[in-house]
PDB file of C-alpha atoms in Angstrom:
ATOM      1  CA  UNK H   1      24.379  14.664   9.111  1.00  0.00           C
ATOM      2  CA  UNK H   2      22.070  11.730   8.641  1.00  0.00           C
ATOM      3  CA  UNK H   3      20.861  10.519   5.308  1.00  0.00           C
ATOM      4  CA  UNK H   4      17.662  11.139   4.061  1.00  0.00           C
ATOM      5  CA  UNK H   5      15.190   8.082   4.731  1.00  0.00           C
ATOM      6  CA  UNK H   6      12.346   7.299   2.228  1.00  0.00           C
ATOM      7  CA  UNK H   7      10.174   4.574   2.575  1.00  0.00           C
ATOM      8  CA  UNK H   8       8.540   2.879  -0.178  1.00  0.00           C
ATOM      9  CA  UNK H   9       5.518   0.435   0.887  1.00  0.00           C
ATOM     10  CA  UNK H  10       3.780  -1.663  -1.406  1.00  0.00           C
ATOM     11  CA  UNK H  11       0.158  -2.857  -2.493  1.00  0.00           C
ATOM     12  CA  UNK H  12      -1.237  -6.123  -0.318  1.00  0.00           C
ATOM     13  CA  UNK H  13      -4.655  -5.833   0.488  1.00  0.00           C
ATOM     14  CA  UNK H  14      -5.068  -7.313   4.002  1.00  0.00           C
ATOM     15  CA  UNK H  15      -1.445  -8.497   4.221  1.00  0.00           C
ATOM     16  CA  UNK H  16      -0.747  -4.561   4.110  1.00  0.00           C
ATOM     17  CA  UNK H  17      -1.566  -4.490   8.103  1.00  0.00           C
ATOM     18  CA  UNK H  18       1.866  -5.947   8.230  1.00  0.00           C
ATOM     19  CA  UNK H  19       3.096  -2.632   7.292  1.00  0.00           C
ATOM     20  CA  UNK H  20       1.410  -1.231  10.294  1.00  0.00           C
ATOM     21  CA  UNK H  21       3.751  -3.287  12.478  1.00  0.00           C
ATOM     22  CA  UNK H  22       6.995  -2.475  10.349  1.00  0.00           C
ATOM     23  CA  UNK H  23       6.105   1.012  11.447  1.00  0.00           C
ATOM     24  CA  UNK H  24       5.544   0.043  14.726  1.00  0.00           C
ATOM     25  CA  UNK H  25       8.973  -1.414  15.112  1.00  0.00           C
ATOM     26  CA  UNK H  26      10.450   1.988  13.222  1.00  0.00           C
ATOM     27  CA  UNK H  27       9.132   4.016  15.872  1.00  0.00           C
ATOM     28  CA  UNK H  28      10.455   2.057  18.867  1.00  0.00           C
ATOM     29  CA  UNK H  29      13.625   2.044  17.376  1.00  0.00           C
ATOM     30  CA  UNK H  30      13.611   5.812  16.209  1.00  0.00           C
ATOM     31  CA  UNK H  31      13.833   5.717  12.846  1.00  0.00           C
ATOM     32  CA  UNK H  32      11.782   7.869  11.239  1.00  0.00           C
ATOM     33  CA  UNK H  33      11.001   7.819   7.690  1.00  0.00           C
ATOM     34  CA  UNK H  34      11.856  11.505   5.266  1.00  0.00           C
ATOM     35  CA  UNK H  35       9.845  10.898   2.895  1.00  0.00           C
ATOM     36  CA  UNK H  36       6.747   8.129   1.967  1.00  0.00           C
ATOM     37  CA  UNK H  37       5.307   6.241  -0.844  1.00  0.00           C
ATOM     38  CA  UNK H  38       2.839   4.175  -1.239  1.00  0.00           C
ATOM     39  CA  UNK H  39       0.778   1.789  -3.293  1.00  0.00           C
ATOM     40  CA  UNK H  40      -3.160   0.165  -2.957  1.00  0.00           C
ATOM     41  CA  UNK H  41      -3.037  -0.975   0.639  1.00  0.00           C
ATOM     42  CA  UNK H  42       0.915   0.624   0.794  1.00  0.00           C
ATOM     43  CA  UNK H  43      -0.744   4.390   0.572  1.00  0.00           C
ATOM     44  CA  UNK H  44      -3.209   4.106   2.885  1.00  0.00           C
ATOM     45  CA  UNK H  45      -0.971   2.988   5.826  1.00  0.00           C
ATOM     46  CA  UNK H  46       1.594   5.587   3.959  1.00  0.00           C
ATOM     47  CA  UNK H  47      -1.021   8.417   4.456  1.00  0.00           C
ATOM     48  CA  UNK H  48      -2.234   7.592   7.653  1.00  0.00           C
ATOM     49  CA  UNK H  49       0.974   7.965   9.393  1.00  0.00           C
ATOM     50  CA  UNK H  50       2.238  10.851   6.640  1.00  0.00           C
ATOM     51  CA  UNK H  51      -0.697  12.289   8.228  1.00  0.00           C
ATOM     52  CA  UNK H  52       0.544  11.738  12.025  1.00  0.00           C
ATOM     53  CA  UNK H  53      -1.865   8.514  13.170  1.00  0.00           C
ATOM     54  CA  UNK H  54       0.796   6.630  15.108  1.00  0.00           C
ATOM     55  CA  UNK H  55       1.164   2.608  14.039  1.00  0.00           C
ATOM     56  CA  UNK H  56      -1.119   2.133  17.886  1.00  0.00           C
ATOM     57  CA  UNK H  57      -4.228   4.288  16.770  1.00  0.00           C
ATOM     58  CA  UNK H  58      -4.392   2.274  13.057  1.00  0.00           C
ATOM     59  CA  UNK H  59      -3.662  -1.289  14.774  1.00  0.00           C
ATOM     60  CA  UNK H  60      -7.284  -0.555  16.663  1.00  0.00           C
ATOM     61  CA  UNK H  61      -8.910   0.812  13.847  1.00  0.00           C
ATOM     62  CA  UNK H  62      -7.961  -1.979  11.656  1.00  0.00           C
ATOM     63  CA  UNK H  63      -8.626  -4.362  14.640  1.00  0.00           C
ATOM     64  CA  UNK H  64     -12.222  -2.766  15.375  1.00  0.00           C
ATOM     65  CA  UNK H  65     -13.070  -2.584  11.581  1.00  0.00           C
ATOM     66  CA  UNK H  66     -15.750  -5.416  10.012  1.00  0.00           C
ATOM     67  CA  UNK H  67     -16.610  -5.748   6.615  1.00  0.00           C
ATOM     68  CA  UNK H  68     -19.954  -3.884   6.894  1.00  0.00           C
ATOM     69  CA  UNK H  69     -17.993  -0.506   7.326  1.00  0.00           C
ATOM     70  CA  UNK H  70     -16.641  -1.491   3.957  1.00  0.00           C
ATOM     71  CA  UNK H  71     -18.624  -2.925   1.230  1.00  0.00           C
ATOM     72  CA  UNK H  72     -21.412  -1.267  -0.314  1.00  0.00           C
ATOM     73  CA  UNK H  73     -22.125  -2.712  -3.357  1.00  0.00           C
ATOM     74  CA  UNK H  74     -23.745  -0.647  -6.154  1.00  0.00           C
ATOM     75  CA  UNK H  75     -26.725  -1.541  -7.950  1.00  0.00           C
ATOM     76  CA  UNK H  76     -25.232  -1.363 -11.542  1.00  0.00           C
ATOM     77  CA  UNK H  77     -21.838  -3.198 -11.766  1.00  0.00           C
ATOM     78  CA  UNK H  78     -21.514  -3.661 -15.104  1.00  0.00           C
ATOM     79  CA  UNK H  79     -21.836   0.232 -15.839  1.00  0.00           C
ATOM     80  CA  UNK H  80     -20.168   1.291 -12.998  1.00  0.00           C
ATOM     81  CA  UNK H  81     -17.100  -0.941 -13.710  1.00  0.00           C
ATOM     82  CA  UNK H  82     -17.249  -2.323 -10.411  1.00  0.00           C
ATOM     83  CA  UNK H  83     -18.999  -3.864  -7.178  1.00  0.00           C
ATOM     84  CA  UNK H  84     -18.336  -1.272  -4.485  1.00  0.00           C
ATOM     85  CA  UNK H  85     -19.059   1.893  -4.284  1.00  0.00           C
ATOM     86  CA  UNK H  86     -17.128   4.263  -2.237  1.00  0.00           C
ATOM     87  CA  UNK H  87     -19.065   6.036  -0.008  1.00  0.00           C
ATOM     88  CA  UNK H  88     -18.236   4.108   3.017  1.00  0.00           C
ATOM     89  CA  UNK H  89     -14.591   3.962   2.611  1.00  0.00           C
ATOM     90  CA  UNK H  90     -14.334   7.649   1.974  1.00  0.00           C
ATOM     91  CA  UNK H  91     -16.026   7.988   5.398  1.00  0.00           C
ATOM     92  CA  UNK H  92     -14.284   6.081   7.111  1.00  0.00           C
ATOM     93  CA  UNK H  93     -11.078   7.898   5.679  1.00  0.00           C
ATOM     94  CA  UNK H  94     -12.583  11.391   6.185  1.00  0.00           C
ATOM     95  CA  UNK H  95     -12.536  10.485   9.927  1.00  0.00           C
ATOM     96  CA  UNK H  96      -8.899   9.900   9.868  1.00  0.00           C
ATOM     97  CA  UNK H  97      -7.659  12.132   7.445  1.00  0.00           C
ATOM     98  CA  UNK H  98      -9.821  15.182   7.917  1.00  0.00           C
ATOM     99  CA  UNK H  99      -9.863  15.283   3.871  1.00  0.00           C
ATOM    100  CA  UNK H 100      -6.530  16.798   3.648  1.00  0.00           C
ATOM    101  CA  UNK H 101      -3.852  17.507   1.154  1.00  0.00           C
ATOM    102  CA  UNK H 102      -0.797  17.262   0.749  1.00  0.00           C
ATOM    103  CA  UNK H 103       0.716  19.848   1.678  1.00  0.00           C
ATOM    104  CA  UNK H 104      -0.775  19.348   5.178  1.00  0.00           C
ATOM    105  CA  UNK H 105       0.472  16.180   5.743  1.00  0.00           C
ATOM    106  CA  UNK H 106       3.977  15.561   8.741  1.00  0.00           C
ATOM    107  CA  UNK H 107       5.979  13.487   6.749  1.00  0.00           C
ATOM    108  CA  UNK H 108       6.367  13.673   1.962  1.00  0.00           C
ATOM    109  CA  UNK H 109       3.841  11.734   0.966  1.00  0.00           C
ATOM    110  CA  UNK H 110       3.361  10.503  -2.422  1.00  0.00           C
ATOM    111  CA  UNK H 111       1.071   7.505  -3.864  1.00  0.00           C
ATOM    112  CA  UNK H 112       0.122   5.632  -7.419  1.00  0.00           C
ATOM    113  CA  UNK H 113      -2.243   4.473  -9.445  1.00  0.00           C
ATOM    114  CA  UNK H 114      -2.770   4.330 -13.336  1.00  0.00           C
ATOM    115  CA  UNK H 115      -4.528   5.943 -15.479  1.00  0.00           C
ATOM    116  CA  UNK H 116      -7.359   3.704 -17.198  1.00  0.00           C
ATOM    117  CA  UNK H 117      -7.702   5.942 -20.238  1.00  0.00           C
ATOM    118  CA  UNK H 118      -3.858   6.247 -20.965  1.00  0.00           C
ATOM    119  CA  UNK H 119      -2.753   2.987 -19.093  1.00  0.00           C
ATOM    120  CA  UNK H 120      -0.057   4.825 -17.942  1.00  0.00           C
ATOM    121  CA  UNK H 121       1.449   5.112 -13.769  1.00  0.00           C
ATOM    122  CA  UNK H 122       0.028   8.493 -12.280  1.00  0.00           C
ATOM    123  CA  UNK H 123       2.031   9.742  -9.284  1.00  0.00           C
ATOM    124  CA  UNK H 124      -0.695  12.295  -7.133  1.00  0.00           C
ATOM    125  CA  UNK H 125       1.370  14.690  -4.994  1.00  0.00           C
ATOM    126  CA  UNK H 126      -0.834  17.006  -4.507  1.00  0.00           C
ATOM    127  CA  UNK H 127      -4.918  17.777  -3.868  1.00  0.00           C
ATOM    128  CA  UNK H 128      -7.082  15.583  -1.699  1.00  0.00           C
ATOM    129  CA  UNK H 129      -4.583  13.000   0.114  1.00  0.00           C
ATOM    130  CA  UNK H 130      -8.245  10.746   0.260  1.00  0.00           C
ATOM    131  CA  UNK H 131      -8.857  11.057  -3.474  1.00  0.00           C
ATOM    132  CA  UNK H 132      -5.358   9.661  -4.355  1.00  0.00           C
ATOM    133  CA  UNK H 133      -5.650   6.889  -1.700  1.00  0.00           C
ATOM    134  CA  UNK H 134      -8.763   5.493  -3.209  1.00  0.00           C
ATOM    135  CA  UNK H 135      -7.656   6.273  -7.161  1.00  0.00           C
ATOM    136  CA  UNK H 136      -4.289   3.894  -5.678  1.00  0.00           C
ATOM    137  CA  UNK H 137      -6.424   1.600  -3.592  1.00  0.00           C
ATOM    138  CA  UNK H 138      -9.410   0.490  -6.573  1.00  0.00           C
ATOM    139  CA  UNK H 139      -8.756  -2.839  -6.983  1.00  0.00           C
ATOM    140  CA  UNK H 140     -10.229  -3.734 -10.329  1.00  0.00           C
ATOM    141  CA  UNK H 141     -13.813  -5.080 -10.352  1.00  0.00           C
ATOM    142  CA  UNK H 142     -14.391  -4.736  -6.715  1.00  0.00           C
ATOM    143  CA  UNK H 143     -13.697  -1.147  -6.575  1.00  0.00           C
ATOM    144  CA  UNK H 144     -15.274   1.088  -9.162  1.00  0.00           C
ATOM    145  CA  UNK H 145     -12.661   3.389 -10.646  1.00  0.00           C
ATOM    146  CA  UNK H 146     -12.031   6.604  -9.367  1.00  0.00           C
ATOM    147  CA  UNK H 147     -12.961   9.634 -11.067  1.00  0.00           C
ATOM    148  CA  UNK H 148     -10.413  12.745 -10.852  1.00  0.00           C
ATOM    149  CA  UNK H 149     -10.801  15.437 -13.379  1.00  0.00           C
ATOM    150  CA  UNK H 150     -12.058  13.765 -16.138  1.00  0.00           C
ATOM    151  CA  UNK H 151      -9.904  10.813 -15.734  1.00  0.00           C
ATOM    152  CA  UNK H 152     -10.309   7.246 -14.703  1.00  0.00           C
ATOM    153  CA  UNK H 153      -7.850   6.045 -11.947  1.00  0.00           C
ATOM    154  CA  UNK H 154      -7.255   2.336 -11.083  1.00  0.00           C
ATOM    155  CA  UNK H 155      -5.267   0.474  -8.365  1.00  0.00           C
ATOM    156  CA  UNK H 156      -1.415   1.259  -8.557  1.00  0.00           C
ATOM    157  CA  UNK H 157      -0.448  -1.672  -8.212  1.00  0.00           C
ATOM    158  CA  UNK H 158      -1.510  -3.044 -11.337  1.00  0.00           C
ATOM    159  CA  UNK H 159       1.439  -1.638 -12.895  1.00  0.00           C
ATOM    160  CA  UNK H 160       3.567  -1.234  -9.870  1.00  0.00           C
ATOM    161  CA  UNK H 161       3.469  -2.723  -6.663  1.00  0.00           C
ATOM    162  CA  UNK H 162       5.983  -0.932  -4.671  1.00  0.00           C
ATOM    163  CA  UNK H 163       6.733   3.008  -5.832  1.00  0.00           C
ATOM    164  CA  UNK H 164      10.788   3.460  -4.805  1.00  0.00           C
ATOM    165  CA  UNK H 165      11.407   4.720  -8.006  1.00  0.00           C
ATOM    166  CA  UNK H 166       9.186   7.272  -6.238  1.00  0.00           C
ATOM    167  CA  UNK H 167      10.484   7.277  -3.251  1.00  0.00           C
ATOM    168  CA  UNK H 168      14.006   8.102  -4.898  1.00  0.00           C
ATOM    169  CA  UNK H 169      12.069  11.072  -6.877  1.00  0.00           C
ATOM    170  CA  UNK H 170      11.188  12.216  -3.931  1.00  0.00           C
ATOM    171  CA  UNK H 171      14.877  12.905  -3.276  1.00  0.00           C
ATOM    172  CA  UNK H 172      15.750   9.754  -0.609  1.00  0.00           C
ATOM    173  CA  UNK H 173      19.611   9.232  -0.197  1.00  0.00           C
ATOM    174  CA  UNK H 174      18.854   5.805   1.266  1.00  0.00           C
ATOM    175  CA  UNK H 175      15.568   3.938  -0.278  1.00  0.00           C
ATOM    176  CA  UNK H 176      13.900   1.299   1.980  1.00  0.00           C
ATOM    177  CA  UNK H 177      11.427  -0.887   0.300  1.00  0.00           C
ATOM    178  CA  UNK H 178       8.575  -3.132   2.060  1.00  0.00           C
ATOM    179  CA  UNK H 179       7.308  -5.753  -0.332  1.00  0.00           C
ATOM    180  CA  UNK H 180       4.218  -7.607   1.541  1.00  0.00           C
ATOM    181  CA  UNK H 181       3.003  -9.767  -1.101  1.00  0.00           C
ATOM    182  CA  UNK H 182       6.470 -11.355  -2.126  1.00  0.00           C
ATOM    183  CA  UNK H 183       6.194 -14.335  -4.738  1.00  0.00           C
ATOM    184  CA  UNK H 184       3.159 -15.603  -5.543  1.00  0.00           C
ATOM    185  CA  UNK H 185       1.401 -18.905  -3.322  1.00  0.00           C
ATOM    186  CA  UNK H 186       0.609 -21.904  -5.120  1.00  0.00           C
ATOM    187  CA  UNK H 187      -3.394 -23.032  -4.199  1.00  0.00           C
ATOM    188  CA  UNK H 188      -5.382 -25.529  -4.339  1.00  0.00           C
ATOM    189  CA  UNK H 189      -8.596 -24.990  -6.659  1.00  0.00           C
ATOM    190  CA  UNK H 190      -9.734 -21.746  -7.759  1.00  0.00           C
ATOM    191  CA  UNK H 191     -13.399 -21.987  -7.120  1.00  0.00           C
ATOM    192  CA  UNK H 192     -15.438 -18.876  -9.168  1.00  0.00           C
ATOM    193  CA  UNK H 193     -14.910 -16.206 -11.691  1.00  0.00           C
ATOM    194  CA  UNK H 194     -14.030 -13.796  -8.830  1.00  0.00           C
ATOM    195  CA  UNK H 195     -11.228 -15.512  -7.607  1.00  0.00           C
ATOM    196  CA  UNK H 196     -10.218 -16.636 -11.154  1.00  0.00           C
ATOM    197  CA  UNK H 197      -9.699 -13.352 -11.906  1.00  0.00           C
ATOM    198  CA  UNK H 198      -8.051 -12.176  -8.555  1.00  0.00           C
ATOM    199  CA  UNK H 199      -5.347 -15.317  -9.725  1.00  0.00           C
ATOM    200  CA  UNK H 200      -4.419 -14.015 -12.734  1.00  0.00           C
ATOM    201  CA  UNK H 201      -4.406 -10.537 -11.866  1.00  0.00           C
ATOM    202  CA  UNK H 202      -1.427 -11.958  -8.615  1.00  0.00           C
ATOM    203  CA  UNK H 203       0.390 -14.116 -10.888  1.00  0.00           C
ATOM    204  CA  UNK H 204       0.876 -11.185 -13.409  1.00  0.00           C
ATOM    205  CA  UNK H 205       1.628  -9.002 -10.589  1.00  0.00           C
ATOM    206  CA  UNK H 206       4.255 -11.469  -9.411  1.00  0.00           C
ATOM    207  CA  UNK H 207       6.124 -11.819 -12.531  1.00  0.00           C
ATOM    208  CA  UNK H 208       5.855  -7.808 -13.163  1.00  0.00           C
ATOM    209  CA  UNK H 209       7.281  -7.129  -9.496  1.00  0.00           C
ATOM    210  CA  UNK H 210      10.344  -9.636 -10.110  1.00  0.00           C
ATOM    211  CA  UNK H 211      10.935  -7.615 -13.039  1.00  0.00           C
ATOM    212  CA  UNK H 212      10.754  -4.470 -11.536  1.00  0.00           C
ATOM    213  CA  UNK H 213      12.930  -5.545  -8.304  1.00  0.00           C
ATOM    214  CA  UNK H 214      16.039  -6.296 -10.908  1.00  0.00           C
ATOM    215  CA  UNK H 215      15.261  -2.808 -12.702  1.00  0.00           C
ATOM    216  CA  UNK H 216      15.389  -0.617  -9.422  1.00  0.00           C
ATOM    217  CA  UNK H 217      18.104  -2.616  -7.740  1.00  0.00           C
ATOM    218  CA  UNK H 218      20.606  -0.184  -8.270  1.00  0.00           C
ATOM    219  CA  UNK H 219      18.365   2.585  -6.232  1.00  0.00           C
ATOM    220  CA  UNK H 220      17.051   0.356  -3.524  1.00  0.00           C
ATOM    221  CA  UNK H 221      19.038   0.049  -0.695  1.00  0.00           C
ATOM    222  CA  UNK H 222      17.056  -2.723   1.098  1.00  0.00           C
ATOM    223  CA  UNK H 223      14.069  -4.784  -0.275  1.00  0.00           C
ATOM    224  CA  UNK H 224      12.281  -6.554   2.591  1.00  0.00           C
ATOM    225  CA  UNK H 225       9.295  -9.278   2.638  1.00  0.00           C
ATOM    226  CA  UNK H 226       7.796  -9.595   5.860  1.00  0.00           C
ATOM    227  CA  UNK H 227       7.077 -13.752   6.248  1.00  0.00           C
ATOM    228  CA  UNK H 228       3.617 -14.813   6.414  1.00  0.00           C
ATOM    229  CA  UNK H 229       2.892 -17.863   4.329  1.00  0.00           C
ATOM    230  CA  UNK H 230      -0.861 -18.977   3.696  1.00  0.00           C
ATOM    231  CA  UNK H 231      -2.233 -15.419   4.258  1.00  0.00           C
ATOM    232  CA  UNK H 232      -4.471 -14.415   1.823  1.00  0.00           C
ATOM    233  CA  UNK H 233      -4.638 -10.383   0.919  1.00  0.00           C
ATOM    234  CA  UNK H 234      -8.363 -10.664  -0.035  1.00  0.00           C
ATOM    235  CA  UNK H 235     -10.302 -10.686   3.113  1.00  0.00           C
ATOM    236  CA  UNK H 236     -11.437  -7.682   5.561  1.00  0.00           C
ATOM    237  CA  UNK H 237     -10.056  -9.709   8.996  1.00  0.00           C
ATOM    238  CA  UNK H 238      -7.455  -7.704  11.000  1.00  0.00           C
ATOM    239  CA  UNK H 239      -4.890 -10.516  11.511  1.00  0.00           C
ATOM    240  CA  UNK H 240      -2.218 -10.483  14.301  1.00  0.00           C
ATOM    241  CA  UNK H 241       0.108 -12.908  12.696  1.00  0.00           C
ATOM    242  CA  UNK H 242       0.369 -10.379   9.612  1.00  0.00           C
ATOM    243  CA  UNK H 243       0.940  -7.145  11.914  1.00  0.00           C
ATOM    244  CA  UNK H 244       3.638  -9.401  13.610  1.00  0.00           C
ATOM    245  CA  UNK H 245       5.062 -10.459  10.574  1.00  0.00           C
ATOM    246  CA  UNK H 246       5.714  -7.188   9.910  1.00  0.00           C
ATOM    247  CA  UNK H 247       6.977  -5.882  13.124  1.00  0.00           C
ATOM    248  CA  UNK H 248       9.273  -8.882  13.159  1.00  0.00           C
ATOM    249  CA  UNK H 249      10.473  -7.755  10.146  1.00  0.00           C
ATOM    250  CA  UNK H 250      11.328  -4.076  11.099  1.00  0.00           C
ATOM    251  CA  UNK H 251      12.994  -5.198  14.567  1.00  0.00           C
ATOM    252  CA  UNK H 252      15.647  -7.730  12.501  1.00  0.00           C
ATOM    253  CA  UNK H 253      16.300  -4.623  10.300  1.00  0.00           C
ATOM    254  CA  UNK H 254      16.471  -2.084  12.332  1.00  0.00           C
ATOM    255  CA  UNK H 255      20.386  -2.023  12.809  1.00  0.00           C
ATOM    256  CA  UNK H 256      21.087  -2.361   8.720  1.00  0.00           C
ATOM    257  CA  UNK H 257      18.839   0.713   8.330  1.00  0.00           C
ATOM    258  CA  UNK H 258      20.731   2.632  11.196  1.00  0.00           C
ATOM    259  CA  UNK H 259      23.398   1.434   9.220  1.00  0.00           C
ATOM    260  CA  UNK H 260      22.704   2.671   5.933  1.00  0.00           C
ATOM    261  CA  UNK H 261      21.266   6.132   7.537  1.00  0.00           C
ATOM    262  CA  UNK H 262      24.644   6.665   9.091  1.00  0.00           C
ATOM    263  CA  UNK H 263      27.193   5.179   6.528  1.00  0.00           C
TER     264      UNK H 263
END
């Protein structure tokens, strides 16, 4: 009997488009995950796939997406703890996920966010999927924290970029992690305060993830990093090269995944 296949999709902003290419490759190879966990952008892609949305449909949406479909600047960013409101993003996600709950998904799914008050990682496994993925994707200072049941949540990538532990806890026999951020790359300059905050965040994140990878290597059967040097995660434009990097990564590693499942 085939082993249970679990997939962990990392945070990664615009680089998360590589997850779509990776899933397309898996579909073509007949490798469908039995459970998925995601962080930040990985939670968005993972939730859509778990709902039944095909990688091709996701690609079409992403190709048509414009900054104006997402950007919604609030009037009081300081008191509201973030520049942008979630109104447009929530509407966009509702059009594809139909306000579903976790138990309505075709594939078991989890996502992570950080409880801002306690500072601890929280794993969402029930209730509104849209609420959960918005919480998981709330980049500090960019988006407002998501308030649920009196608790404020921010981007899961702050603590957990690649949720392999959550996949293992879902009962996966084989855990495949896809990290679209990899190591932090050198930059020529840091031009403004926003860029400084994001740069510091990237450096801290890269170092913590390197530690996590060593920590969870016993439960991670395959850790994959699509190759896409020089690509920033902080943009809204669809990048075919990013998609292709994920697709190539999926194709190149399909035989390894199949061997792990059948071994």
